[in-house]
XYZ file of C-alpha atoms in Angstrom:
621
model
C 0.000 0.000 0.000
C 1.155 3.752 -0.600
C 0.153 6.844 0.545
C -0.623 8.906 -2.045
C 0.765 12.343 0.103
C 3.524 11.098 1.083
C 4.775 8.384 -1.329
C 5.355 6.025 2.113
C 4.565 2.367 1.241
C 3.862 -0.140 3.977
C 3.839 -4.245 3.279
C 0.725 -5.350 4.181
C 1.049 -9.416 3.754
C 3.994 -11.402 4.456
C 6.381 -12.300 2.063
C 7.808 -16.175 2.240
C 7.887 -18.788 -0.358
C 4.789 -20.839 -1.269
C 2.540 -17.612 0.071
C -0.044 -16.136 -2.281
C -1.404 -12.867 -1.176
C -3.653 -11.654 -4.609
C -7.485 -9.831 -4.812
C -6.952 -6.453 -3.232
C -10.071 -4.653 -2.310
C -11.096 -1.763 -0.349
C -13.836 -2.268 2.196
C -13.789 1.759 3.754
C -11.018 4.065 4.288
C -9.181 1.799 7.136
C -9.817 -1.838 6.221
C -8.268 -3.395 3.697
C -9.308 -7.180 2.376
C -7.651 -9.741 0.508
C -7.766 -13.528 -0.664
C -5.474 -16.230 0.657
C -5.551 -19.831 1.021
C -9.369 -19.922 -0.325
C -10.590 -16.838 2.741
C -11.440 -13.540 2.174
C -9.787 -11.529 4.956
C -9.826 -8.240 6.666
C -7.024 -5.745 7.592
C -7.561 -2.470 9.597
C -4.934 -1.116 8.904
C -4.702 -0.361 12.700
C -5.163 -4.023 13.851
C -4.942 -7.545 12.775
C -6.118 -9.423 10.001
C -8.769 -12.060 10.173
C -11.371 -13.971 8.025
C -14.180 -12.632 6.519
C -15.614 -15.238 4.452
C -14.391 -18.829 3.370
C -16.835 -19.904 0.591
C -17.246 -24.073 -0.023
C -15.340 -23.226 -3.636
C -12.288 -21.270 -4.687
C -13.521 -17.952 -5.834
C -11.372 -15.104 -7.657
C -11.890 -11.301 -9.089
C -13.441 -10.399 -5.791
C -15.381 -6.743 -5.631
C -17.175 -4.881 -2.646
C -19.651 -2.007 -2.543
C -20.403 -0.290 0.791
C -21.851 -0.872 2.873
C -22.721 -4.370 1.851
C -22.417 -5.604 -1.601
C -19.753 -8.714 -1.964
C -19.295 -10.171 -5.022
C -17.005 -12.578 -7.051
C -16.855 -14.992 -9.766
C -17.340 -18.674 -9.008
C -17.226 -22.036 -11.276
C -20.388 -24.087 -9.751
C -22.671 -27.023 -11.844
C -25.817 -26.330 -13.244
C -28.487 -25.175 -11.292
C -26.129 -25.543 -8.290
C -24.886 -23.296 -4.766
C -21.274 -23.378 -3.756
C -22.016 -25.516 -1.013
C -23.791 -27.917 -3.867
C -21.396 -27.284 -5.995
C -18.370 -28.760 -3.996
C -20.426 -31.817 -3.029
C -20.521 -32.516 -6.487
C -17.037 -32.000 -7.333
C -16.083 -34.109 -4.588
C -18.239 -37.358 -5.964
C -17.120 -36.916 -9.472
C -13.529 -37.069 -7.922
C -14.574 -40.430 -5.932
C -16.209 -42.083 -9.414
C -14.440 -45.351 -9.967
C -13.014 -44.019 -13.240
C -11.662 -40.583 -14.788
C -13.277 -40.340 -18.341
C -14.493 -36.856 -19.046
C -17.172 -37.491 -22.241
C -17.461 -34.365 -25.095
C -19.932 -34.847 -27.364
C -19.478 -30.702 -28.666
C -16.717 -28.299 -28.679
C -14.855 -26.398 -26.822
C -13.041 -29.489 -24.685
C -10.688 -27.735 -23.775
C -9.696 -24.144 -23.555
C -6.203 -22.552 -22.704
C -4.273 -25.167 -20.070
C -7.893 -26.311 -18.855
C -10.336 -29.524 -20.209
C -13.755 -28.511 -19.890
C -16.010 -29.628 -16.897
C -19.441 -29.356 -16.015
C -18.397 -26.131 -13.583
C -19.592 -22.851 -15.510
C -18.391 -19.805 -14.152
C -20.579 -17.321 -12.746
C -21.388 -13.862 -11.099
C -22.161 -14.090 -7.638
C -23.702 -11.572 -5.313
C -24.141 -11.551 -1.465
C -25.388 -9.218 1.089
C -23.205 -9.176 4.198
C -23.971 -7.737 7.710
C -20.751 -6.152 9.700
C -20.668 -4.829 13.116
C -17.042 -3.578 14.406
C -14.783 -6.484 13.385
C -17.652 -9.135 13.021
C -19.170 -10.459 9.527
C -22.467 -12.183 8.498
C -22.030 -13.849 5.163
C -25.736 -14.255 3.943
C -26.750 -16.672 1.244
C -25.340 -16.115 -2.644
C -27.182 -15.105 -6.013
C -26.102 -16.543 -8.930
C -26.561 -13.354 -11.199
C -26.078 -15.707 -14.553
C -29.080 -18.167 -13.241
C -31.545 -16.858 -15.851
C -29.248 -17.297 -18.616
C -29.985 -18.657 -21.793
C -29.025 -22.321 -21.805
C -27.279 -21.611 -18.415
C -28.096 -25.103 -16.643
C -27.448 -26.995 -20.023
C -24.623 -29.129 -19.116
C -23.358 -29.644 -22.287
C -22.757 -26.101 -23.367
C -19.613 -24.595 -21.746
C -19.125 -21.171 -21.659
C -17.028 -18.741 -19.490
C -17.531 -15.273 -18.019
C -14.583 -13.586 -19.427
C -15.371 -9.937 -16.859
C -17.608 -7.877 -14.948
C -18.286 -4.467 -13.272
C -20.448 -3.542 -10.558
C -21.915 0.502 -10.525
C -20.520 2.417 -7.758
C -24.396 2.342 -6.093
C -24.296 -1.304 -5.748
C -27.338 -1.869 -7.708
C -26.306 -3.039 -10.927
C -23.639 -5.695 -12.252
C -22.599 -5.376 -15.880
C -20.827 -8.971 -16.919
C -19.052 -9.944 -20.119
C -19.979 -13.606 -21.298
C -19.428 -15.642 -24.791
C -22.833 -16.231 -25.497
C -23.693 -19.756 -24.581
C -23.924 -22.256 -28.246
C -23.120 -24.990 -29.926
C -20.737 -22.349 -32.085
C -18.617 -21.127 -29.346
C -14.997 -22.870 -30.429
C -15.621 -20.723 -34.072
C -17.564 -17.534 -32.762
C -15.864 -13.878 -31.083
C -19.467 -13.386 -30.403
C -19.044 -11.966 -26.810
C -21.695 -9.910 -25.156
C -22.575 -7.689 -22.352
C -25.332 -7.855 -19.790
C -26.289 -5.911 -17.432
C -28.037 -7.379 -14.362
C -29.588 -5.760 -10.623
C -27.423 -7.386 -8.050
C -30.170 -8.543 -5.927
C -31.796 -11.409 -8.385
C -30.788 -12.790 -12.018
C -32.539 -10.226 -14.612
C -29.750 -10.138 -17.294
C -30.683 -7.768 -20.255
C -28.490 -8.540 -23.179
C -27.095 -4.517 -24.637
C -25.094 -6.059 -27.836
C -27.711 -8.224 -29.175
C -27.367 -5.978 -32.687
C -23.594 -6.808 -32.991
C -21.539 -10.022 -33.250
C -17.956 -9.417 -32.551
C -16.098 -9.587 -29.192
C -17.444 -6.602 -26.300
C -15.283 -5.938 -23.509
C -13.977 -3.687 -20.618
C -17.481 -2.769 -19.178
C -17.124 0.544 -16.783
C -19.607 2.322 -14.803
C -19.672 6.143 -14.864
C -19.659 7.191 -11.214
C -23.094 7.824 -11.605
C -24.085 5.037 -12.336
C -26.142 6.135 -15.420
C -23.893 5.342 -18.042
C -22.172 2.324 -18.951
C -18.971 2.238 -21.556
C -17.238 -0.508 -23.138
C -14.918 -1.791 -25.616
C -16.871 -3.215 -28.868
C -15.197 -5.172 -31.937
C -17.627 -4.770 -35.079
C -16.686 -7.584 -36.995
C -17.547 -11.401 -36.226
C -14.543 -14.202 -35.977
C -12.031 -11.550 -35.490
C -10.150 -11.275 -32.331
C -8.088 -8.246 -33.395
C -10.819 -6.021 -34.594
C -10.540 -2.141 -33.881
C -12.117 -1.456 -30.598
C -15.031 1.012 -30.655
C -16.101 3.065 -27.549
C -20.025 2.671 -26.899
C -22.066 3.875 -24.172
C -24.961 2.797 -22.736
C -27.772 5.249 -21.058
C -29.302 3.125 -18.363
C -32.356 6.258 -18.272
C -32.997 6.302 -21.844
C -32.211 2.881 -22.746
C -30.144 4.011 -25.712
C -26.291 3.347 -27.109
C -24.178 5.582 -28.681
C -20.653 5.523 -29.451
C -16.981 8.111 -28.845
C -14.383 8.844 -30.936
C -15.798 6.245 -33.518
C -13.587 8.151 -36.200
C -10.377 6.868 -34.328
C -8.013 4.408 -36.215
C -6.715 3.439 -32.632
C -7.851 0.653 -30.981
C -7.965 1.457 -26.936
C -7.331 -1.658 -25.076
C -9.145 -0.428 -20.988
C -11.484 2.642 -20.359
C -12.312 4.421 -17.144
C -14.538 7.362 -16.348
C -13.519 10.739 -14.970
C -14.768 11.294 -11.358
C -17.186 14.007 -12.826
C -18.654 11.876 -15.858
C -17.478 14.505 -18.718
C -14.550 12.221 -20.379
C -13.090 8.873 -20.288
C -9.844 7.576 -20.047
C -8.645 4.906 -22.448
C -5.289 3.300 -22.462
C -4.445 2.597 -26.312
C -1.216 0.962 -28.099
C 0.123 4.268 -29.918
C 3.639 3.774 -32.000
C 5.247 1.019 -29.800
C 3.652 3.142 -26.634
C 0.529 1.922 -24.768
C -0.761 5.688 -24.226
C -3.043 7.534 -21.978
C -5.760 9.520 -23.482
C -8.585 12.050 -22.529
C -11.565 11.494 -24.785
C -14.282 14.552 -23.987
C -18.164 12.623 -24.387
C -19.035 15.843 -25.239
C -17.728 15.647 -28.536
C -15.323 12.927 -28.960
C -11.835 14.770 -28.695
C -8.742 12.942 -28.149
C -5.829 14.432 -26.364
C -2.668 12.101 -25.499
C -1.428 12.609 -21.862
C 1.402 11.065 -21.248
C 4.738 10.588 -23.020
C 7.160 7.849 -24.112
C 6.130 4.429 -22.183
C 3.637 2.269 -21.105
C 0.659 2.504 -18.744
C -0.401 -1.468 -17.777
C -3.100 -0.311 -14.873
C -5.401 2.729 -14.106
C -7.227 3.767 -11.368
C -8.868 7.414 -10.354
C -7.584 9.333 -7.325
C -9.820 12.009 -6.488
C -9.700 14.237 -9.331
C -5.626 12.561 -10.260
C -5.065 9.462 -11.741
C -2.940 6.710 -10.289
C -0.971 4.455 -13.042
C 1.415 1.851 -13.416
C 4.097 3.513 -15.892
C 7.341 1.995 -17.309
C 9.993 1.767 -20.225
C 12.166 -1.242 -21.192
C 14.716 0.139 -19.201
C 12.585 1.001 -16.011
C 9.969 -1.100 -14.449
C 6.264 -0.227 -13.217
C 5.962 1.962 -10.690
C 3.311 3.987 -9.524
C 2.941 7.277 -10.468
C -0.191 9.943 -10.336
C -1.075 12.200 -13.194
C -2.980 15.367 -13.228
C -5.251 15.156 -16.181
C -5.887 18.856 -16.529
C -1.935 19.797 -16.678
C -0.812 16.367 -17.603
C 1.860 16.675 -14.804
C 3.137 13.461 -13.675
C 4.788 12.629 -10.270
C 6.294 9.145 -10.019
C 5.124 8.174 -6.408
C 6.918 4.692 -6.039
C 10.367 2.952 -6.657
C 9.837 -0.605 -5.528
C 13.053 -1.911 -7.130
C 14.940 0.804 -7.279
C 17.653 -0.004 -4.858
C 17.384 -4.111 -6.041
C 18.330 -2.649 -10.166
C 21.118 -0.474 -9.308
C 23.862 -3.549 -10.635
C 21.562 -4.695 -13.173
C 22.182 -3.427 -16.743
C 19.420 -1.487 -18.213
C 19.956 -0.578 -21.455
C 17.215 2.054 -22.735
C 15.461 1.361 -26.129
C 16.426 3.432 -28.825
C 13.829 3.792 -31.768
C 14.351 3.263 -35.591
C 12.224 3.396 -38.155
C 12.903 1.694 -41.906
C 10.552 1.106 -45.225
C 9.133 -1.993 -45.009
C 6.637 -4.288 -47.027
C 3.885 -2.156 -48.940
C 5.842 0.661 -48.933
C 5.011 1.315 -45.627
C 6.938 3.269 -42.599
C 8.357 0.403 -40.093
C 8.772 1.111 -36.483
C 11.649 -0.502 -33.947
C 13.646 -0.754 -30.983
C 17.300 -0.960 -30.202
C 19.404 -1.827 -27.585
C 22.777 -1.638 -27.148
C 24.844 -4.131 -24.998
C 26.355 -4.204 -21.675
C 29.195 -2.300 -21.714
C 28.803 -1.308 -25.274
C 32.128 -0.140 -27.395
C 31.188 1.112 -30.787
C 34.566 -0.153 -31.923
C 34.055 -3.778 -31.248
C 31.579 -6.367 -33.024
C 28.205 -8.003 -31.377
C 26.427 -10.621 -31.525
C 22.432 -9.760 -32.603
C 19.416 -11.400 -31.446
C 16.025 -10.253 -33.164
C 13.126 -10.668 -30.734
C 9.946 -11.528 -32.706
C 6.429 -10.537 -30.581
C 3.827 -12.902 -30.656
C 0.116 -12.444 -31.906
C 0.367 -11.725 -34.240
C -1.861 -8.578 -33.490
C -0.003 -7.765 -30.411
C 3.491 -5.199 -30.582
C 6.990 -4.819 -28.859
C 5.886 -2.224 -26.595
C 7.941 0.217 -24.760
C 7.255 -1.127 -21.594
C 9.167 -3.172 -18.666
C 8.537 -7.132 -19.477
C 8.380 -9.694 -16.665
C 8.138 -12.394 -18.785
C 11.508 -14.383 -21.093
C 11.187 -11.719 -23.467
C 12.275 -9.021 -21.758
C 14.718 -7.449 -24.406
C 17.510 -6.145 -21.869
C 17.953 -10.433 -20.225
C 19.586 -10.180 -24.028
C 21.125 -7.008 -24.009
C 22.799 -7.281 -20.251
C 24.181 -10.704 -21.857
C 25.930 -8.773 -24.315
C 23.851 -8.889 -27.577
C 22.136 -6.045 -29.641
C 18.674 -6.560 -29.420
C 16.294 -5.675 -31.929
C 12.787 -5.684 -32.017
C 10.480 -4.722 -34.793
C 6.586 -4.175 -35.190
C 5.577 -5.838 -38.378
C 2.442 -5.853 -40.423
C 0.031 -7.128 -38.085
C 1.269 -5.099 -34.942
C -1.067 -2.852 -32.607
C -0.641 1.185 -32.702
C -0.060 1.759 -36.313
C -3.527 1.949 -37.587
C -6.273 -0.473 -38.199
C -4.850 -1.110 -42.124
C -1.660 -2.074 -40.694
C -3.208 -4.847 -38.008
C -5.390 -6.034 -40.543
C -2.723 -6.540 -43.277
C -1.515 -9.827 -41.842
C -4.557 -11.750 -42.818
C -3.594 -13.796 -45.628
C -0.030 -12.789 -45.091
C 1.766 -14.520 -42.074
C 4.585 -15.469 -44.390
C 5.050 -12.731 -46.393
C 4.762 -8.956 -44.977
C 6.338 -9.867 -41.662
C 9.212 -11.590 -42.893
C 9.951 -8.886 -45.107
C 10.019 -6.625 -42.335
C 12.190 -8.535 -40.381
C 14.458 -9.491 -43.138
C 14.415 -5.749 -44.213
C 14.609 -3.882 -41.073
C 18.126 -6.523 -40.477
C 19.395 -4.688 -43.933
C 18.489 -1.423 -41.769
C 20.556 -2.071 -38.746
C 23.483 -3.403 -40.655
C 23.848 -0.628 -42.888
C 23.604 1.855 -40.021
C 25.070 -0.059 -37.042
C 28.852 -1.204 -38.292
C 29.111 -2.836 -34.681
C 26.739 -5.571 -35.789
C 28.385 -8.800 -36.628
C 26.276 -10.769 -39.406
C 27.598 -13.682 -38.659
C 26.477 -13.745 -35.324
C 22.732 -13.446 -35.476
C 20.126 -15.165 -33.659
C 16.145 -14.640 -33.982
C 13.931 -15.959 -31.482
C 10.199 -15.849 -30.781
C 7.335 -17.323 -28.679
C 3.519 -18.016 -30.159
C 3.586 -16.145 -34.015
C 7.156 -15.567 -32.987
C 7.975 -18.811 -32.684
C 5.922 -19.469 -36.046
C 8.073 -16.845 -37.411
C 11.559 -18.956 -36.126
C 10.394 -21.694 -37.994
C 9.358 -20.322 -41.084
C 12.990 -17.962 -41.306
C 14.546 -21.906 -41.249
C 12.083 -22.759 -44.057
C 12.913 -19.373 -46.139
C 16.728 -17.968 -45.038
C 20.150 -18.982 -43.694
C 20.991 -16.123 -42.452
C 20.882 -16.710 -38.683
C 23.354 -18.548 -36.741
C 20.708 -20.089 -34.523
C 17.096 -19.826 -33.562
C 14.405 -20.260 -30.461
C 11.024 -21.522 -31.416
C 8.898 -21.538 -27.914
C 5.445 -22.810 -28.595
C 5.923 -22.181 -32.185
C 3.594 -23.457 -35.226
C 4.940 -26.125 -37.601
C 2.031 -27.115 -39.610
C -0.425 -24.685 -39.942
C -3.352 -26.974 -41.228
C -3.004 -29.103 -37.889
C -2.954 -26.366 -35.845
C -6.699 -25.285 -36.816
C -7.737 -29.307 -36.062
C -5.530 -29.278 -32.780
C -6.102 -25.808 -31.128
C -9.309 -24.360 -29.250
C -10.327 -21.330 -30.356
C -11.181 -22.010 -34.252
C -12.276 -18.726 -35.293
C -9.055 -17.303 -35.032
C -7.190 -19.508 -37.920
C -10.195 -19.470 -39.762
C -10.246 -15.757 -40.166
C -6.337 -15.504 -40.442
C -6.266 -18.398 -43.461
C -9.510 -17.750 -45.173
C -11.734 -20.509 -43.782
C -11.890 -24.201 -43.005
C -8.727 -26.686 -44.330
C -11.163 -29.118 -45.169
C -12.456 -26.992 -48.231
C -10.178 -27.385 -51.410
C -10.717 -24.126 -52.286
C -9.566 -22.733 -48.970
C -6.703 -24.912 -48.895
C -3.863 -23.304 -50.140
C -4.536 -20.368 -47.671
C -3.002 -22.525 -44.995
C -0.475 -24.221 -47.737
C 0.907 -21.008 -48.718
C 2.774 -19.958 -45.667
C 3.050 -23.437 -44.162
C 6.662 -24.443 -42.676
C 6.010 -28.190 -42.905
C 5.317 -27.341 -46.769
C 9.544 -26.375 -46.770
C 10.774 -29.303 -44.153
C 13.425 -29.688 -47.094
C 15.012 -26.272 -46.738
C 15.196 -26.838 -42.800
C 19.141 -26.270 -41.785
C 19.625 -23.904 -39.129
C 20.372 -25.062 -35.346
C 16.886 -24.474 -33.320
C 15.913 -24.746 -30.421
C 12.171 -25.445 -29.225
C 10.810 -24.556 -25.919
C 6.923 -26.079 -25.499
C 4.904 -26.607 -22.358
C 2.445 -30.030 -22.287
C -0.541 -27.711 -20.893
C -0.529 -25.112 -24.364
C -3.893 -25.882 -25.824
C -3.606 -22.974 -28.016
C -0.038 -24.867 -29.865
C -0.364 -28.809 -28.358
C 3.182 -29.901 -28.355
C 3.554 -31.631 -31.708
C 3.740 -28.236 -33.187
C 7.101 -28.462 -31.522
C 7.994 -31.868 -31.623
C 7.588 -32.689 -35.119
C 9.865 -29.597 -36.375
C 12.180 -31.265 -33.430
C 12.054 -34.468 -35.074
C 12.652 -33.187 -38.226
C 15.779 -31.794 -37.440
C 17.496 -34.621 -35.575
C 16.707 -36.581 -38.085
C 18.484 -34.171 -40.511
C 21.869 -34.860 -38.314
C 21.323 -30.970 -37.653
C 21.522 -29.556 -34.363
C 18.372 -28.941 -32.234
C 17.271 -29.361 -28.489
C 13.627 -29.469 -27.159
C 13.250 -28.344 -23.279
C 9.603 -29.189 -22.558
C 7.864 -28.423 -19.468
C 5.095 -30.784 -18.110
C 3.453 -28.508 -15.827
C 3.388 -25.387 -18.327
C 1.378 -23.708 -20.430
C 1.669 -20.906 -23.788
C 3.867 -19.166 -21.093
C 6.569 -20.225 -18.754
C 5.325 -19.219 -15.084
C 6.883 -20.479 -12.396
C 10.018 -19.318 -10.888
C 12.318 -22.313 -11.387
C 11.150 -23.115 -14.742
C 12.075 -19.472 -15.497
C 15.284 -19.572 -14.637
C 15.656 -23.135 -16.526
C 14.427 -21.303 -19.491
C 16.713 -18.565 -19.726
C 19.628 -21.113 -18.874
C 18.872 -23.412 -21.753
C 18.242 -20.152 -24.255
C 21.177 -18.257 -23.069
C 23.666 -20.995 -23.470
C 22.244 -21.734 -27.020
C 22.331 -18.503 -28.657
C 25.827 -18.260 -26.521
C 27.096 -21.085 -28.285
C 26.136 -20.466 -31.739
C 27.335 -17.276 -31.621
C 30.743 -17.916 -30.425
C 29.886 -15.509 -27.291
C 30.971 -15.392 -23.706
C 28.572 -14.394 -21.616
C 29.629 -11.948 -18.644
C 28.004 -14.766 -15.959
C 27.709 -18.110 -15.233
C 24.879 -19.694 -16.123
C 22.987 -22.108 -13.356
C 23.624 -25.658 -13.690
């Protein structure tokens, strides 16, 4: 916790190994709660904490209204309570065998199979005196849902938002079908908190809502609105709802930006929007009044908003400075950085800043990047490169701090230029340029890539081309694979959770609507076909020849592991170098601590290797 005054922080939970502390919520001005171990506690922050509330089933994204309004997300069995709910759970786990029977999709979703558990939005009304709680019974606010207690349609609540009254709940849900492995069709209802009444507010548009927010109010609600059905990277369009009138309408719908999270100004007359702008993810003002846009803060990334008071409190970083929290004025745009964490913890770690460039790329159009230099960096000696290729492929290399492997400085502070480059398909560069990928995973990317390489050789003599690596995760690690299908000009390469064949992946992976709408359609048709032929690496196993090595995780539903195992395969049985590192108890992403620091062993000492480079450290055994 920080005071906002004084910049003071104070540690609130304990910090020891195998402790999870996570749900922060506000229950008045001096009592803090939070979830741990399955219990929603209290913590004045004059006293001691104890339990509030210990529900019969784990429970997350936990919310509270004053004086009385708890509520949370729960996965429960049809036409079930928590208490019901766990009962159940509990004799499907004693059933003499395991099988788990599909007879439609999804199965499976993201590192999860299916179960009969939907999730849902809870509400309780709870009774405190002093120190003391009364937990009264729970509503299940999706209970009047279409098909809600059929047990063979899965579905999942993906958000939701509760008005600052108390009286309303606004949830985001994939509307329940037999269609939901091929639809975006996601939708917002809005609900009173005190029985199930959902009213459906996008029934006149298909593609994926999101981000629901209350005005303080609680008169209007806005949200985030894709247009077009079966695409997942769709421009986001602002729409507001008038809870008096009954009416939409939508802001800024002129914008070729697509904002990503919105928030309301204390006094109702703009919203806030965090939006990927030119490798940034920006702060803007948008005025209801008439839709104006005005850009508050500079170079970096905002990854969390809240209000304070009439202020705003962010998370802001750059590559070369983690999140911290800072508070803006939105009238002067004057920003105070009110936290340094790690501050004293980074002082010996190398932190090399980003350094944009910009190149002509495919179509003629304007290319933007990031540089940055090595540790120690001498303009008169040569370096080793390693090209970082983001994932998506409708995401971008962002200046922000990354906690994940991809972090560009682990590469940098190891002594390697790093390079990073927003291709076709990247966020912040207009609509066109997202949407350009489609039909073109092999061909406007890697042009970029192989292009913007021409860039930084021909401008950065310190560059050794024959010491280049290029490494990727998700469309990244597509992207690996592919450069060993289509060039030889990299020493090396990391493939984590890459794609191999890219007709499998639409008959192996869970969400179906997004390679139909990136290849044209189903593989099955022969006219759709060559649309996933075209840009397939298994299609060029032949030209395969450069050292790789693949990173997967058994739990990646989105890639299964044969995507990484077959390219694996292929090159062993070559006689060319390759190593696979898989991790049983992983999914898309590497998340736990120790696997972490396996995976930047294993990576390290490859592109070390085939580079001829010494690192500056040891690496872990």
């Amino acid at each position: 916790m920080v005071d906002i005054a004084s910049g003071e922080t104070m540690q609130i939970t304990k910090d020891r190994a195998g402790l999870s502390f996570n749900n922060p919520v506000w229950f008045d001005d001096t009592t803090i709660g939070y979830m741990h171990n399955g219990t929603l506690y209290q913590f004045p922050l004059d006293g001691e904490a104890s339990a509030v509330f210990t529900p019969s089933v784990d429970i997350l994204s936990v919310a509270f209204r004053a004086p009385s309004l708890l509520t949370f997300i729960a996965s429960v069995y049809p036409n079930s309570t928590l208490a019901e709910s766990r009962k159940l759970k509990q004799s499907a786990a004693d059933r003499r065998d395991s099988a788990q029977v599909y007879t439609n999709l999804w199965v499976r979703h993201w590192d999860k199979w299916m179960t009969l558990e939907k999730p849902s939005v809870f509400a309780i009304q709870t009774d405190r005196t002093e120190d003391e709680w009364t937990v009264g019974a729970e509503t299940n606010l999706l209970q009047e849902m279409p098909l809600c207690e059929d047990p063979l349609v899965r579905w999942s609540v993906e958000d939701y938002t509760v008005d600052p009254q108390g009286q309303r709940v606004a949830f985001v849900v994939r509307r329940p079908g037999n269609d939901m492995a091929w639809s975006t069709n996601v939708d917002i209802y809005i609900t009173p908190t005190n029985l199930s009444q959902p009213q459906l507010l996008t029934s006149n548009v298909n593609g994926t809502a999101s981000n629901p927010v209350f005005s303080q109010d609680g008169q209007y609600l806005a949200w985030l609105q894709m247009e077009k059905p079966g695409y997942e990277a769709d421009i986001n369009r602002i729409y507001i709802y008038d809870q008096v009138t009954g009416t939409t309408t939508f802001l800024a719908r002129d914008w070729d930006l697509s904002p990503q999270f919105l928030l309301w100004s204390a006094n109702g007359t703009h919203i806030f929007a965090i939006v990927p702008d030119q490798g940034d993810d920006a702060l803007y003002s948008i005025t209801i009044s008439n839709g104006h846009r005005l850009r508050l803060t500079d170079q970096g990334s905002v990854s969390a908003l809240r209000r304070a008071g009439n202020d705003l409190a962010l998370l802001f970083s750059n590559q070369d400075k983690c999140s911290d929290v800072h508070i803006l004025d939105p009238d002067t745009r004057k920003v105070r950085q009110l936290t340094g964490i790690n501050h004293d913890a980074l002082q010996s770690v190398y932190l090399g800043p980003a350094e944009d460039f910009w190149f002509t790329g495919a179509c003629n159009d304007r290319v933007h990047g990031w540089l940055i230099k090595p540790l120690a960096f001498d303009p008169a000696r040569k370096y080793p490169l390693a090209l970082i290729i983001h994932g998506g492929p409708q995401q971008a290399n962002s200046h922000a701090f990354g906690y994940s492997q991809w972090n560009p400085n682990m590469y940098a502070s190891a002594g390697f230029v790093t390079a990073q480059i927003n291709f076709h398909g990247s966020l912040g560069y207009g609509q066109n340029f997202t949407d350009s990928i489609q039909h073109n995973w092999g061909s406007y990317p890697l042009e970029d890539l192989m292009t913007g390489l021409d860039y930084l050789l021909a401008t950065n003599p310190y560059i050794d081309p024959a010491r280049m690596v290029a490494m990727g995760a998700s469309f990244g690690g597509y992207m690996a694979n592919w450069i060993n299908a289509k060039s030889h000009r990299f020493s090396a390469l990391v493939s984590h959770d890459g794609m191999f064949s890219v007709p499998m992946f639409w008959y192996t992976t869970e969400e179906l609507w997004f390679p139909e709408h990136e290849f044209g359609g189903l593989p099955y048709d022969l006219a759709v076909r060559p649309g996933y032929s075209r840009f397939d690496p298994e299609n060029f196993a032949a030209n395969f020849s450069t050292p790789t090595l693949f990173v997967h995780g058994a739990n990646d539903f989105r890639l299964p592991v044969e995507q990484s195992l077959a390219p694996f395969t292929l090159l062993r049985r070559k006689g060319i170098s390759a190593k696979l590192v898989y991790f049983p108890n992983e999914n898309h992403w590497i998340s736990s601590v120790g696997n972490s620091i396996r995976w930047f062993t294993e990576v390290l000492g490859w592109i070390a290797h085939f580079t001829n480079t010494t690192l500056p450290y040891k690496l872990p055994d």
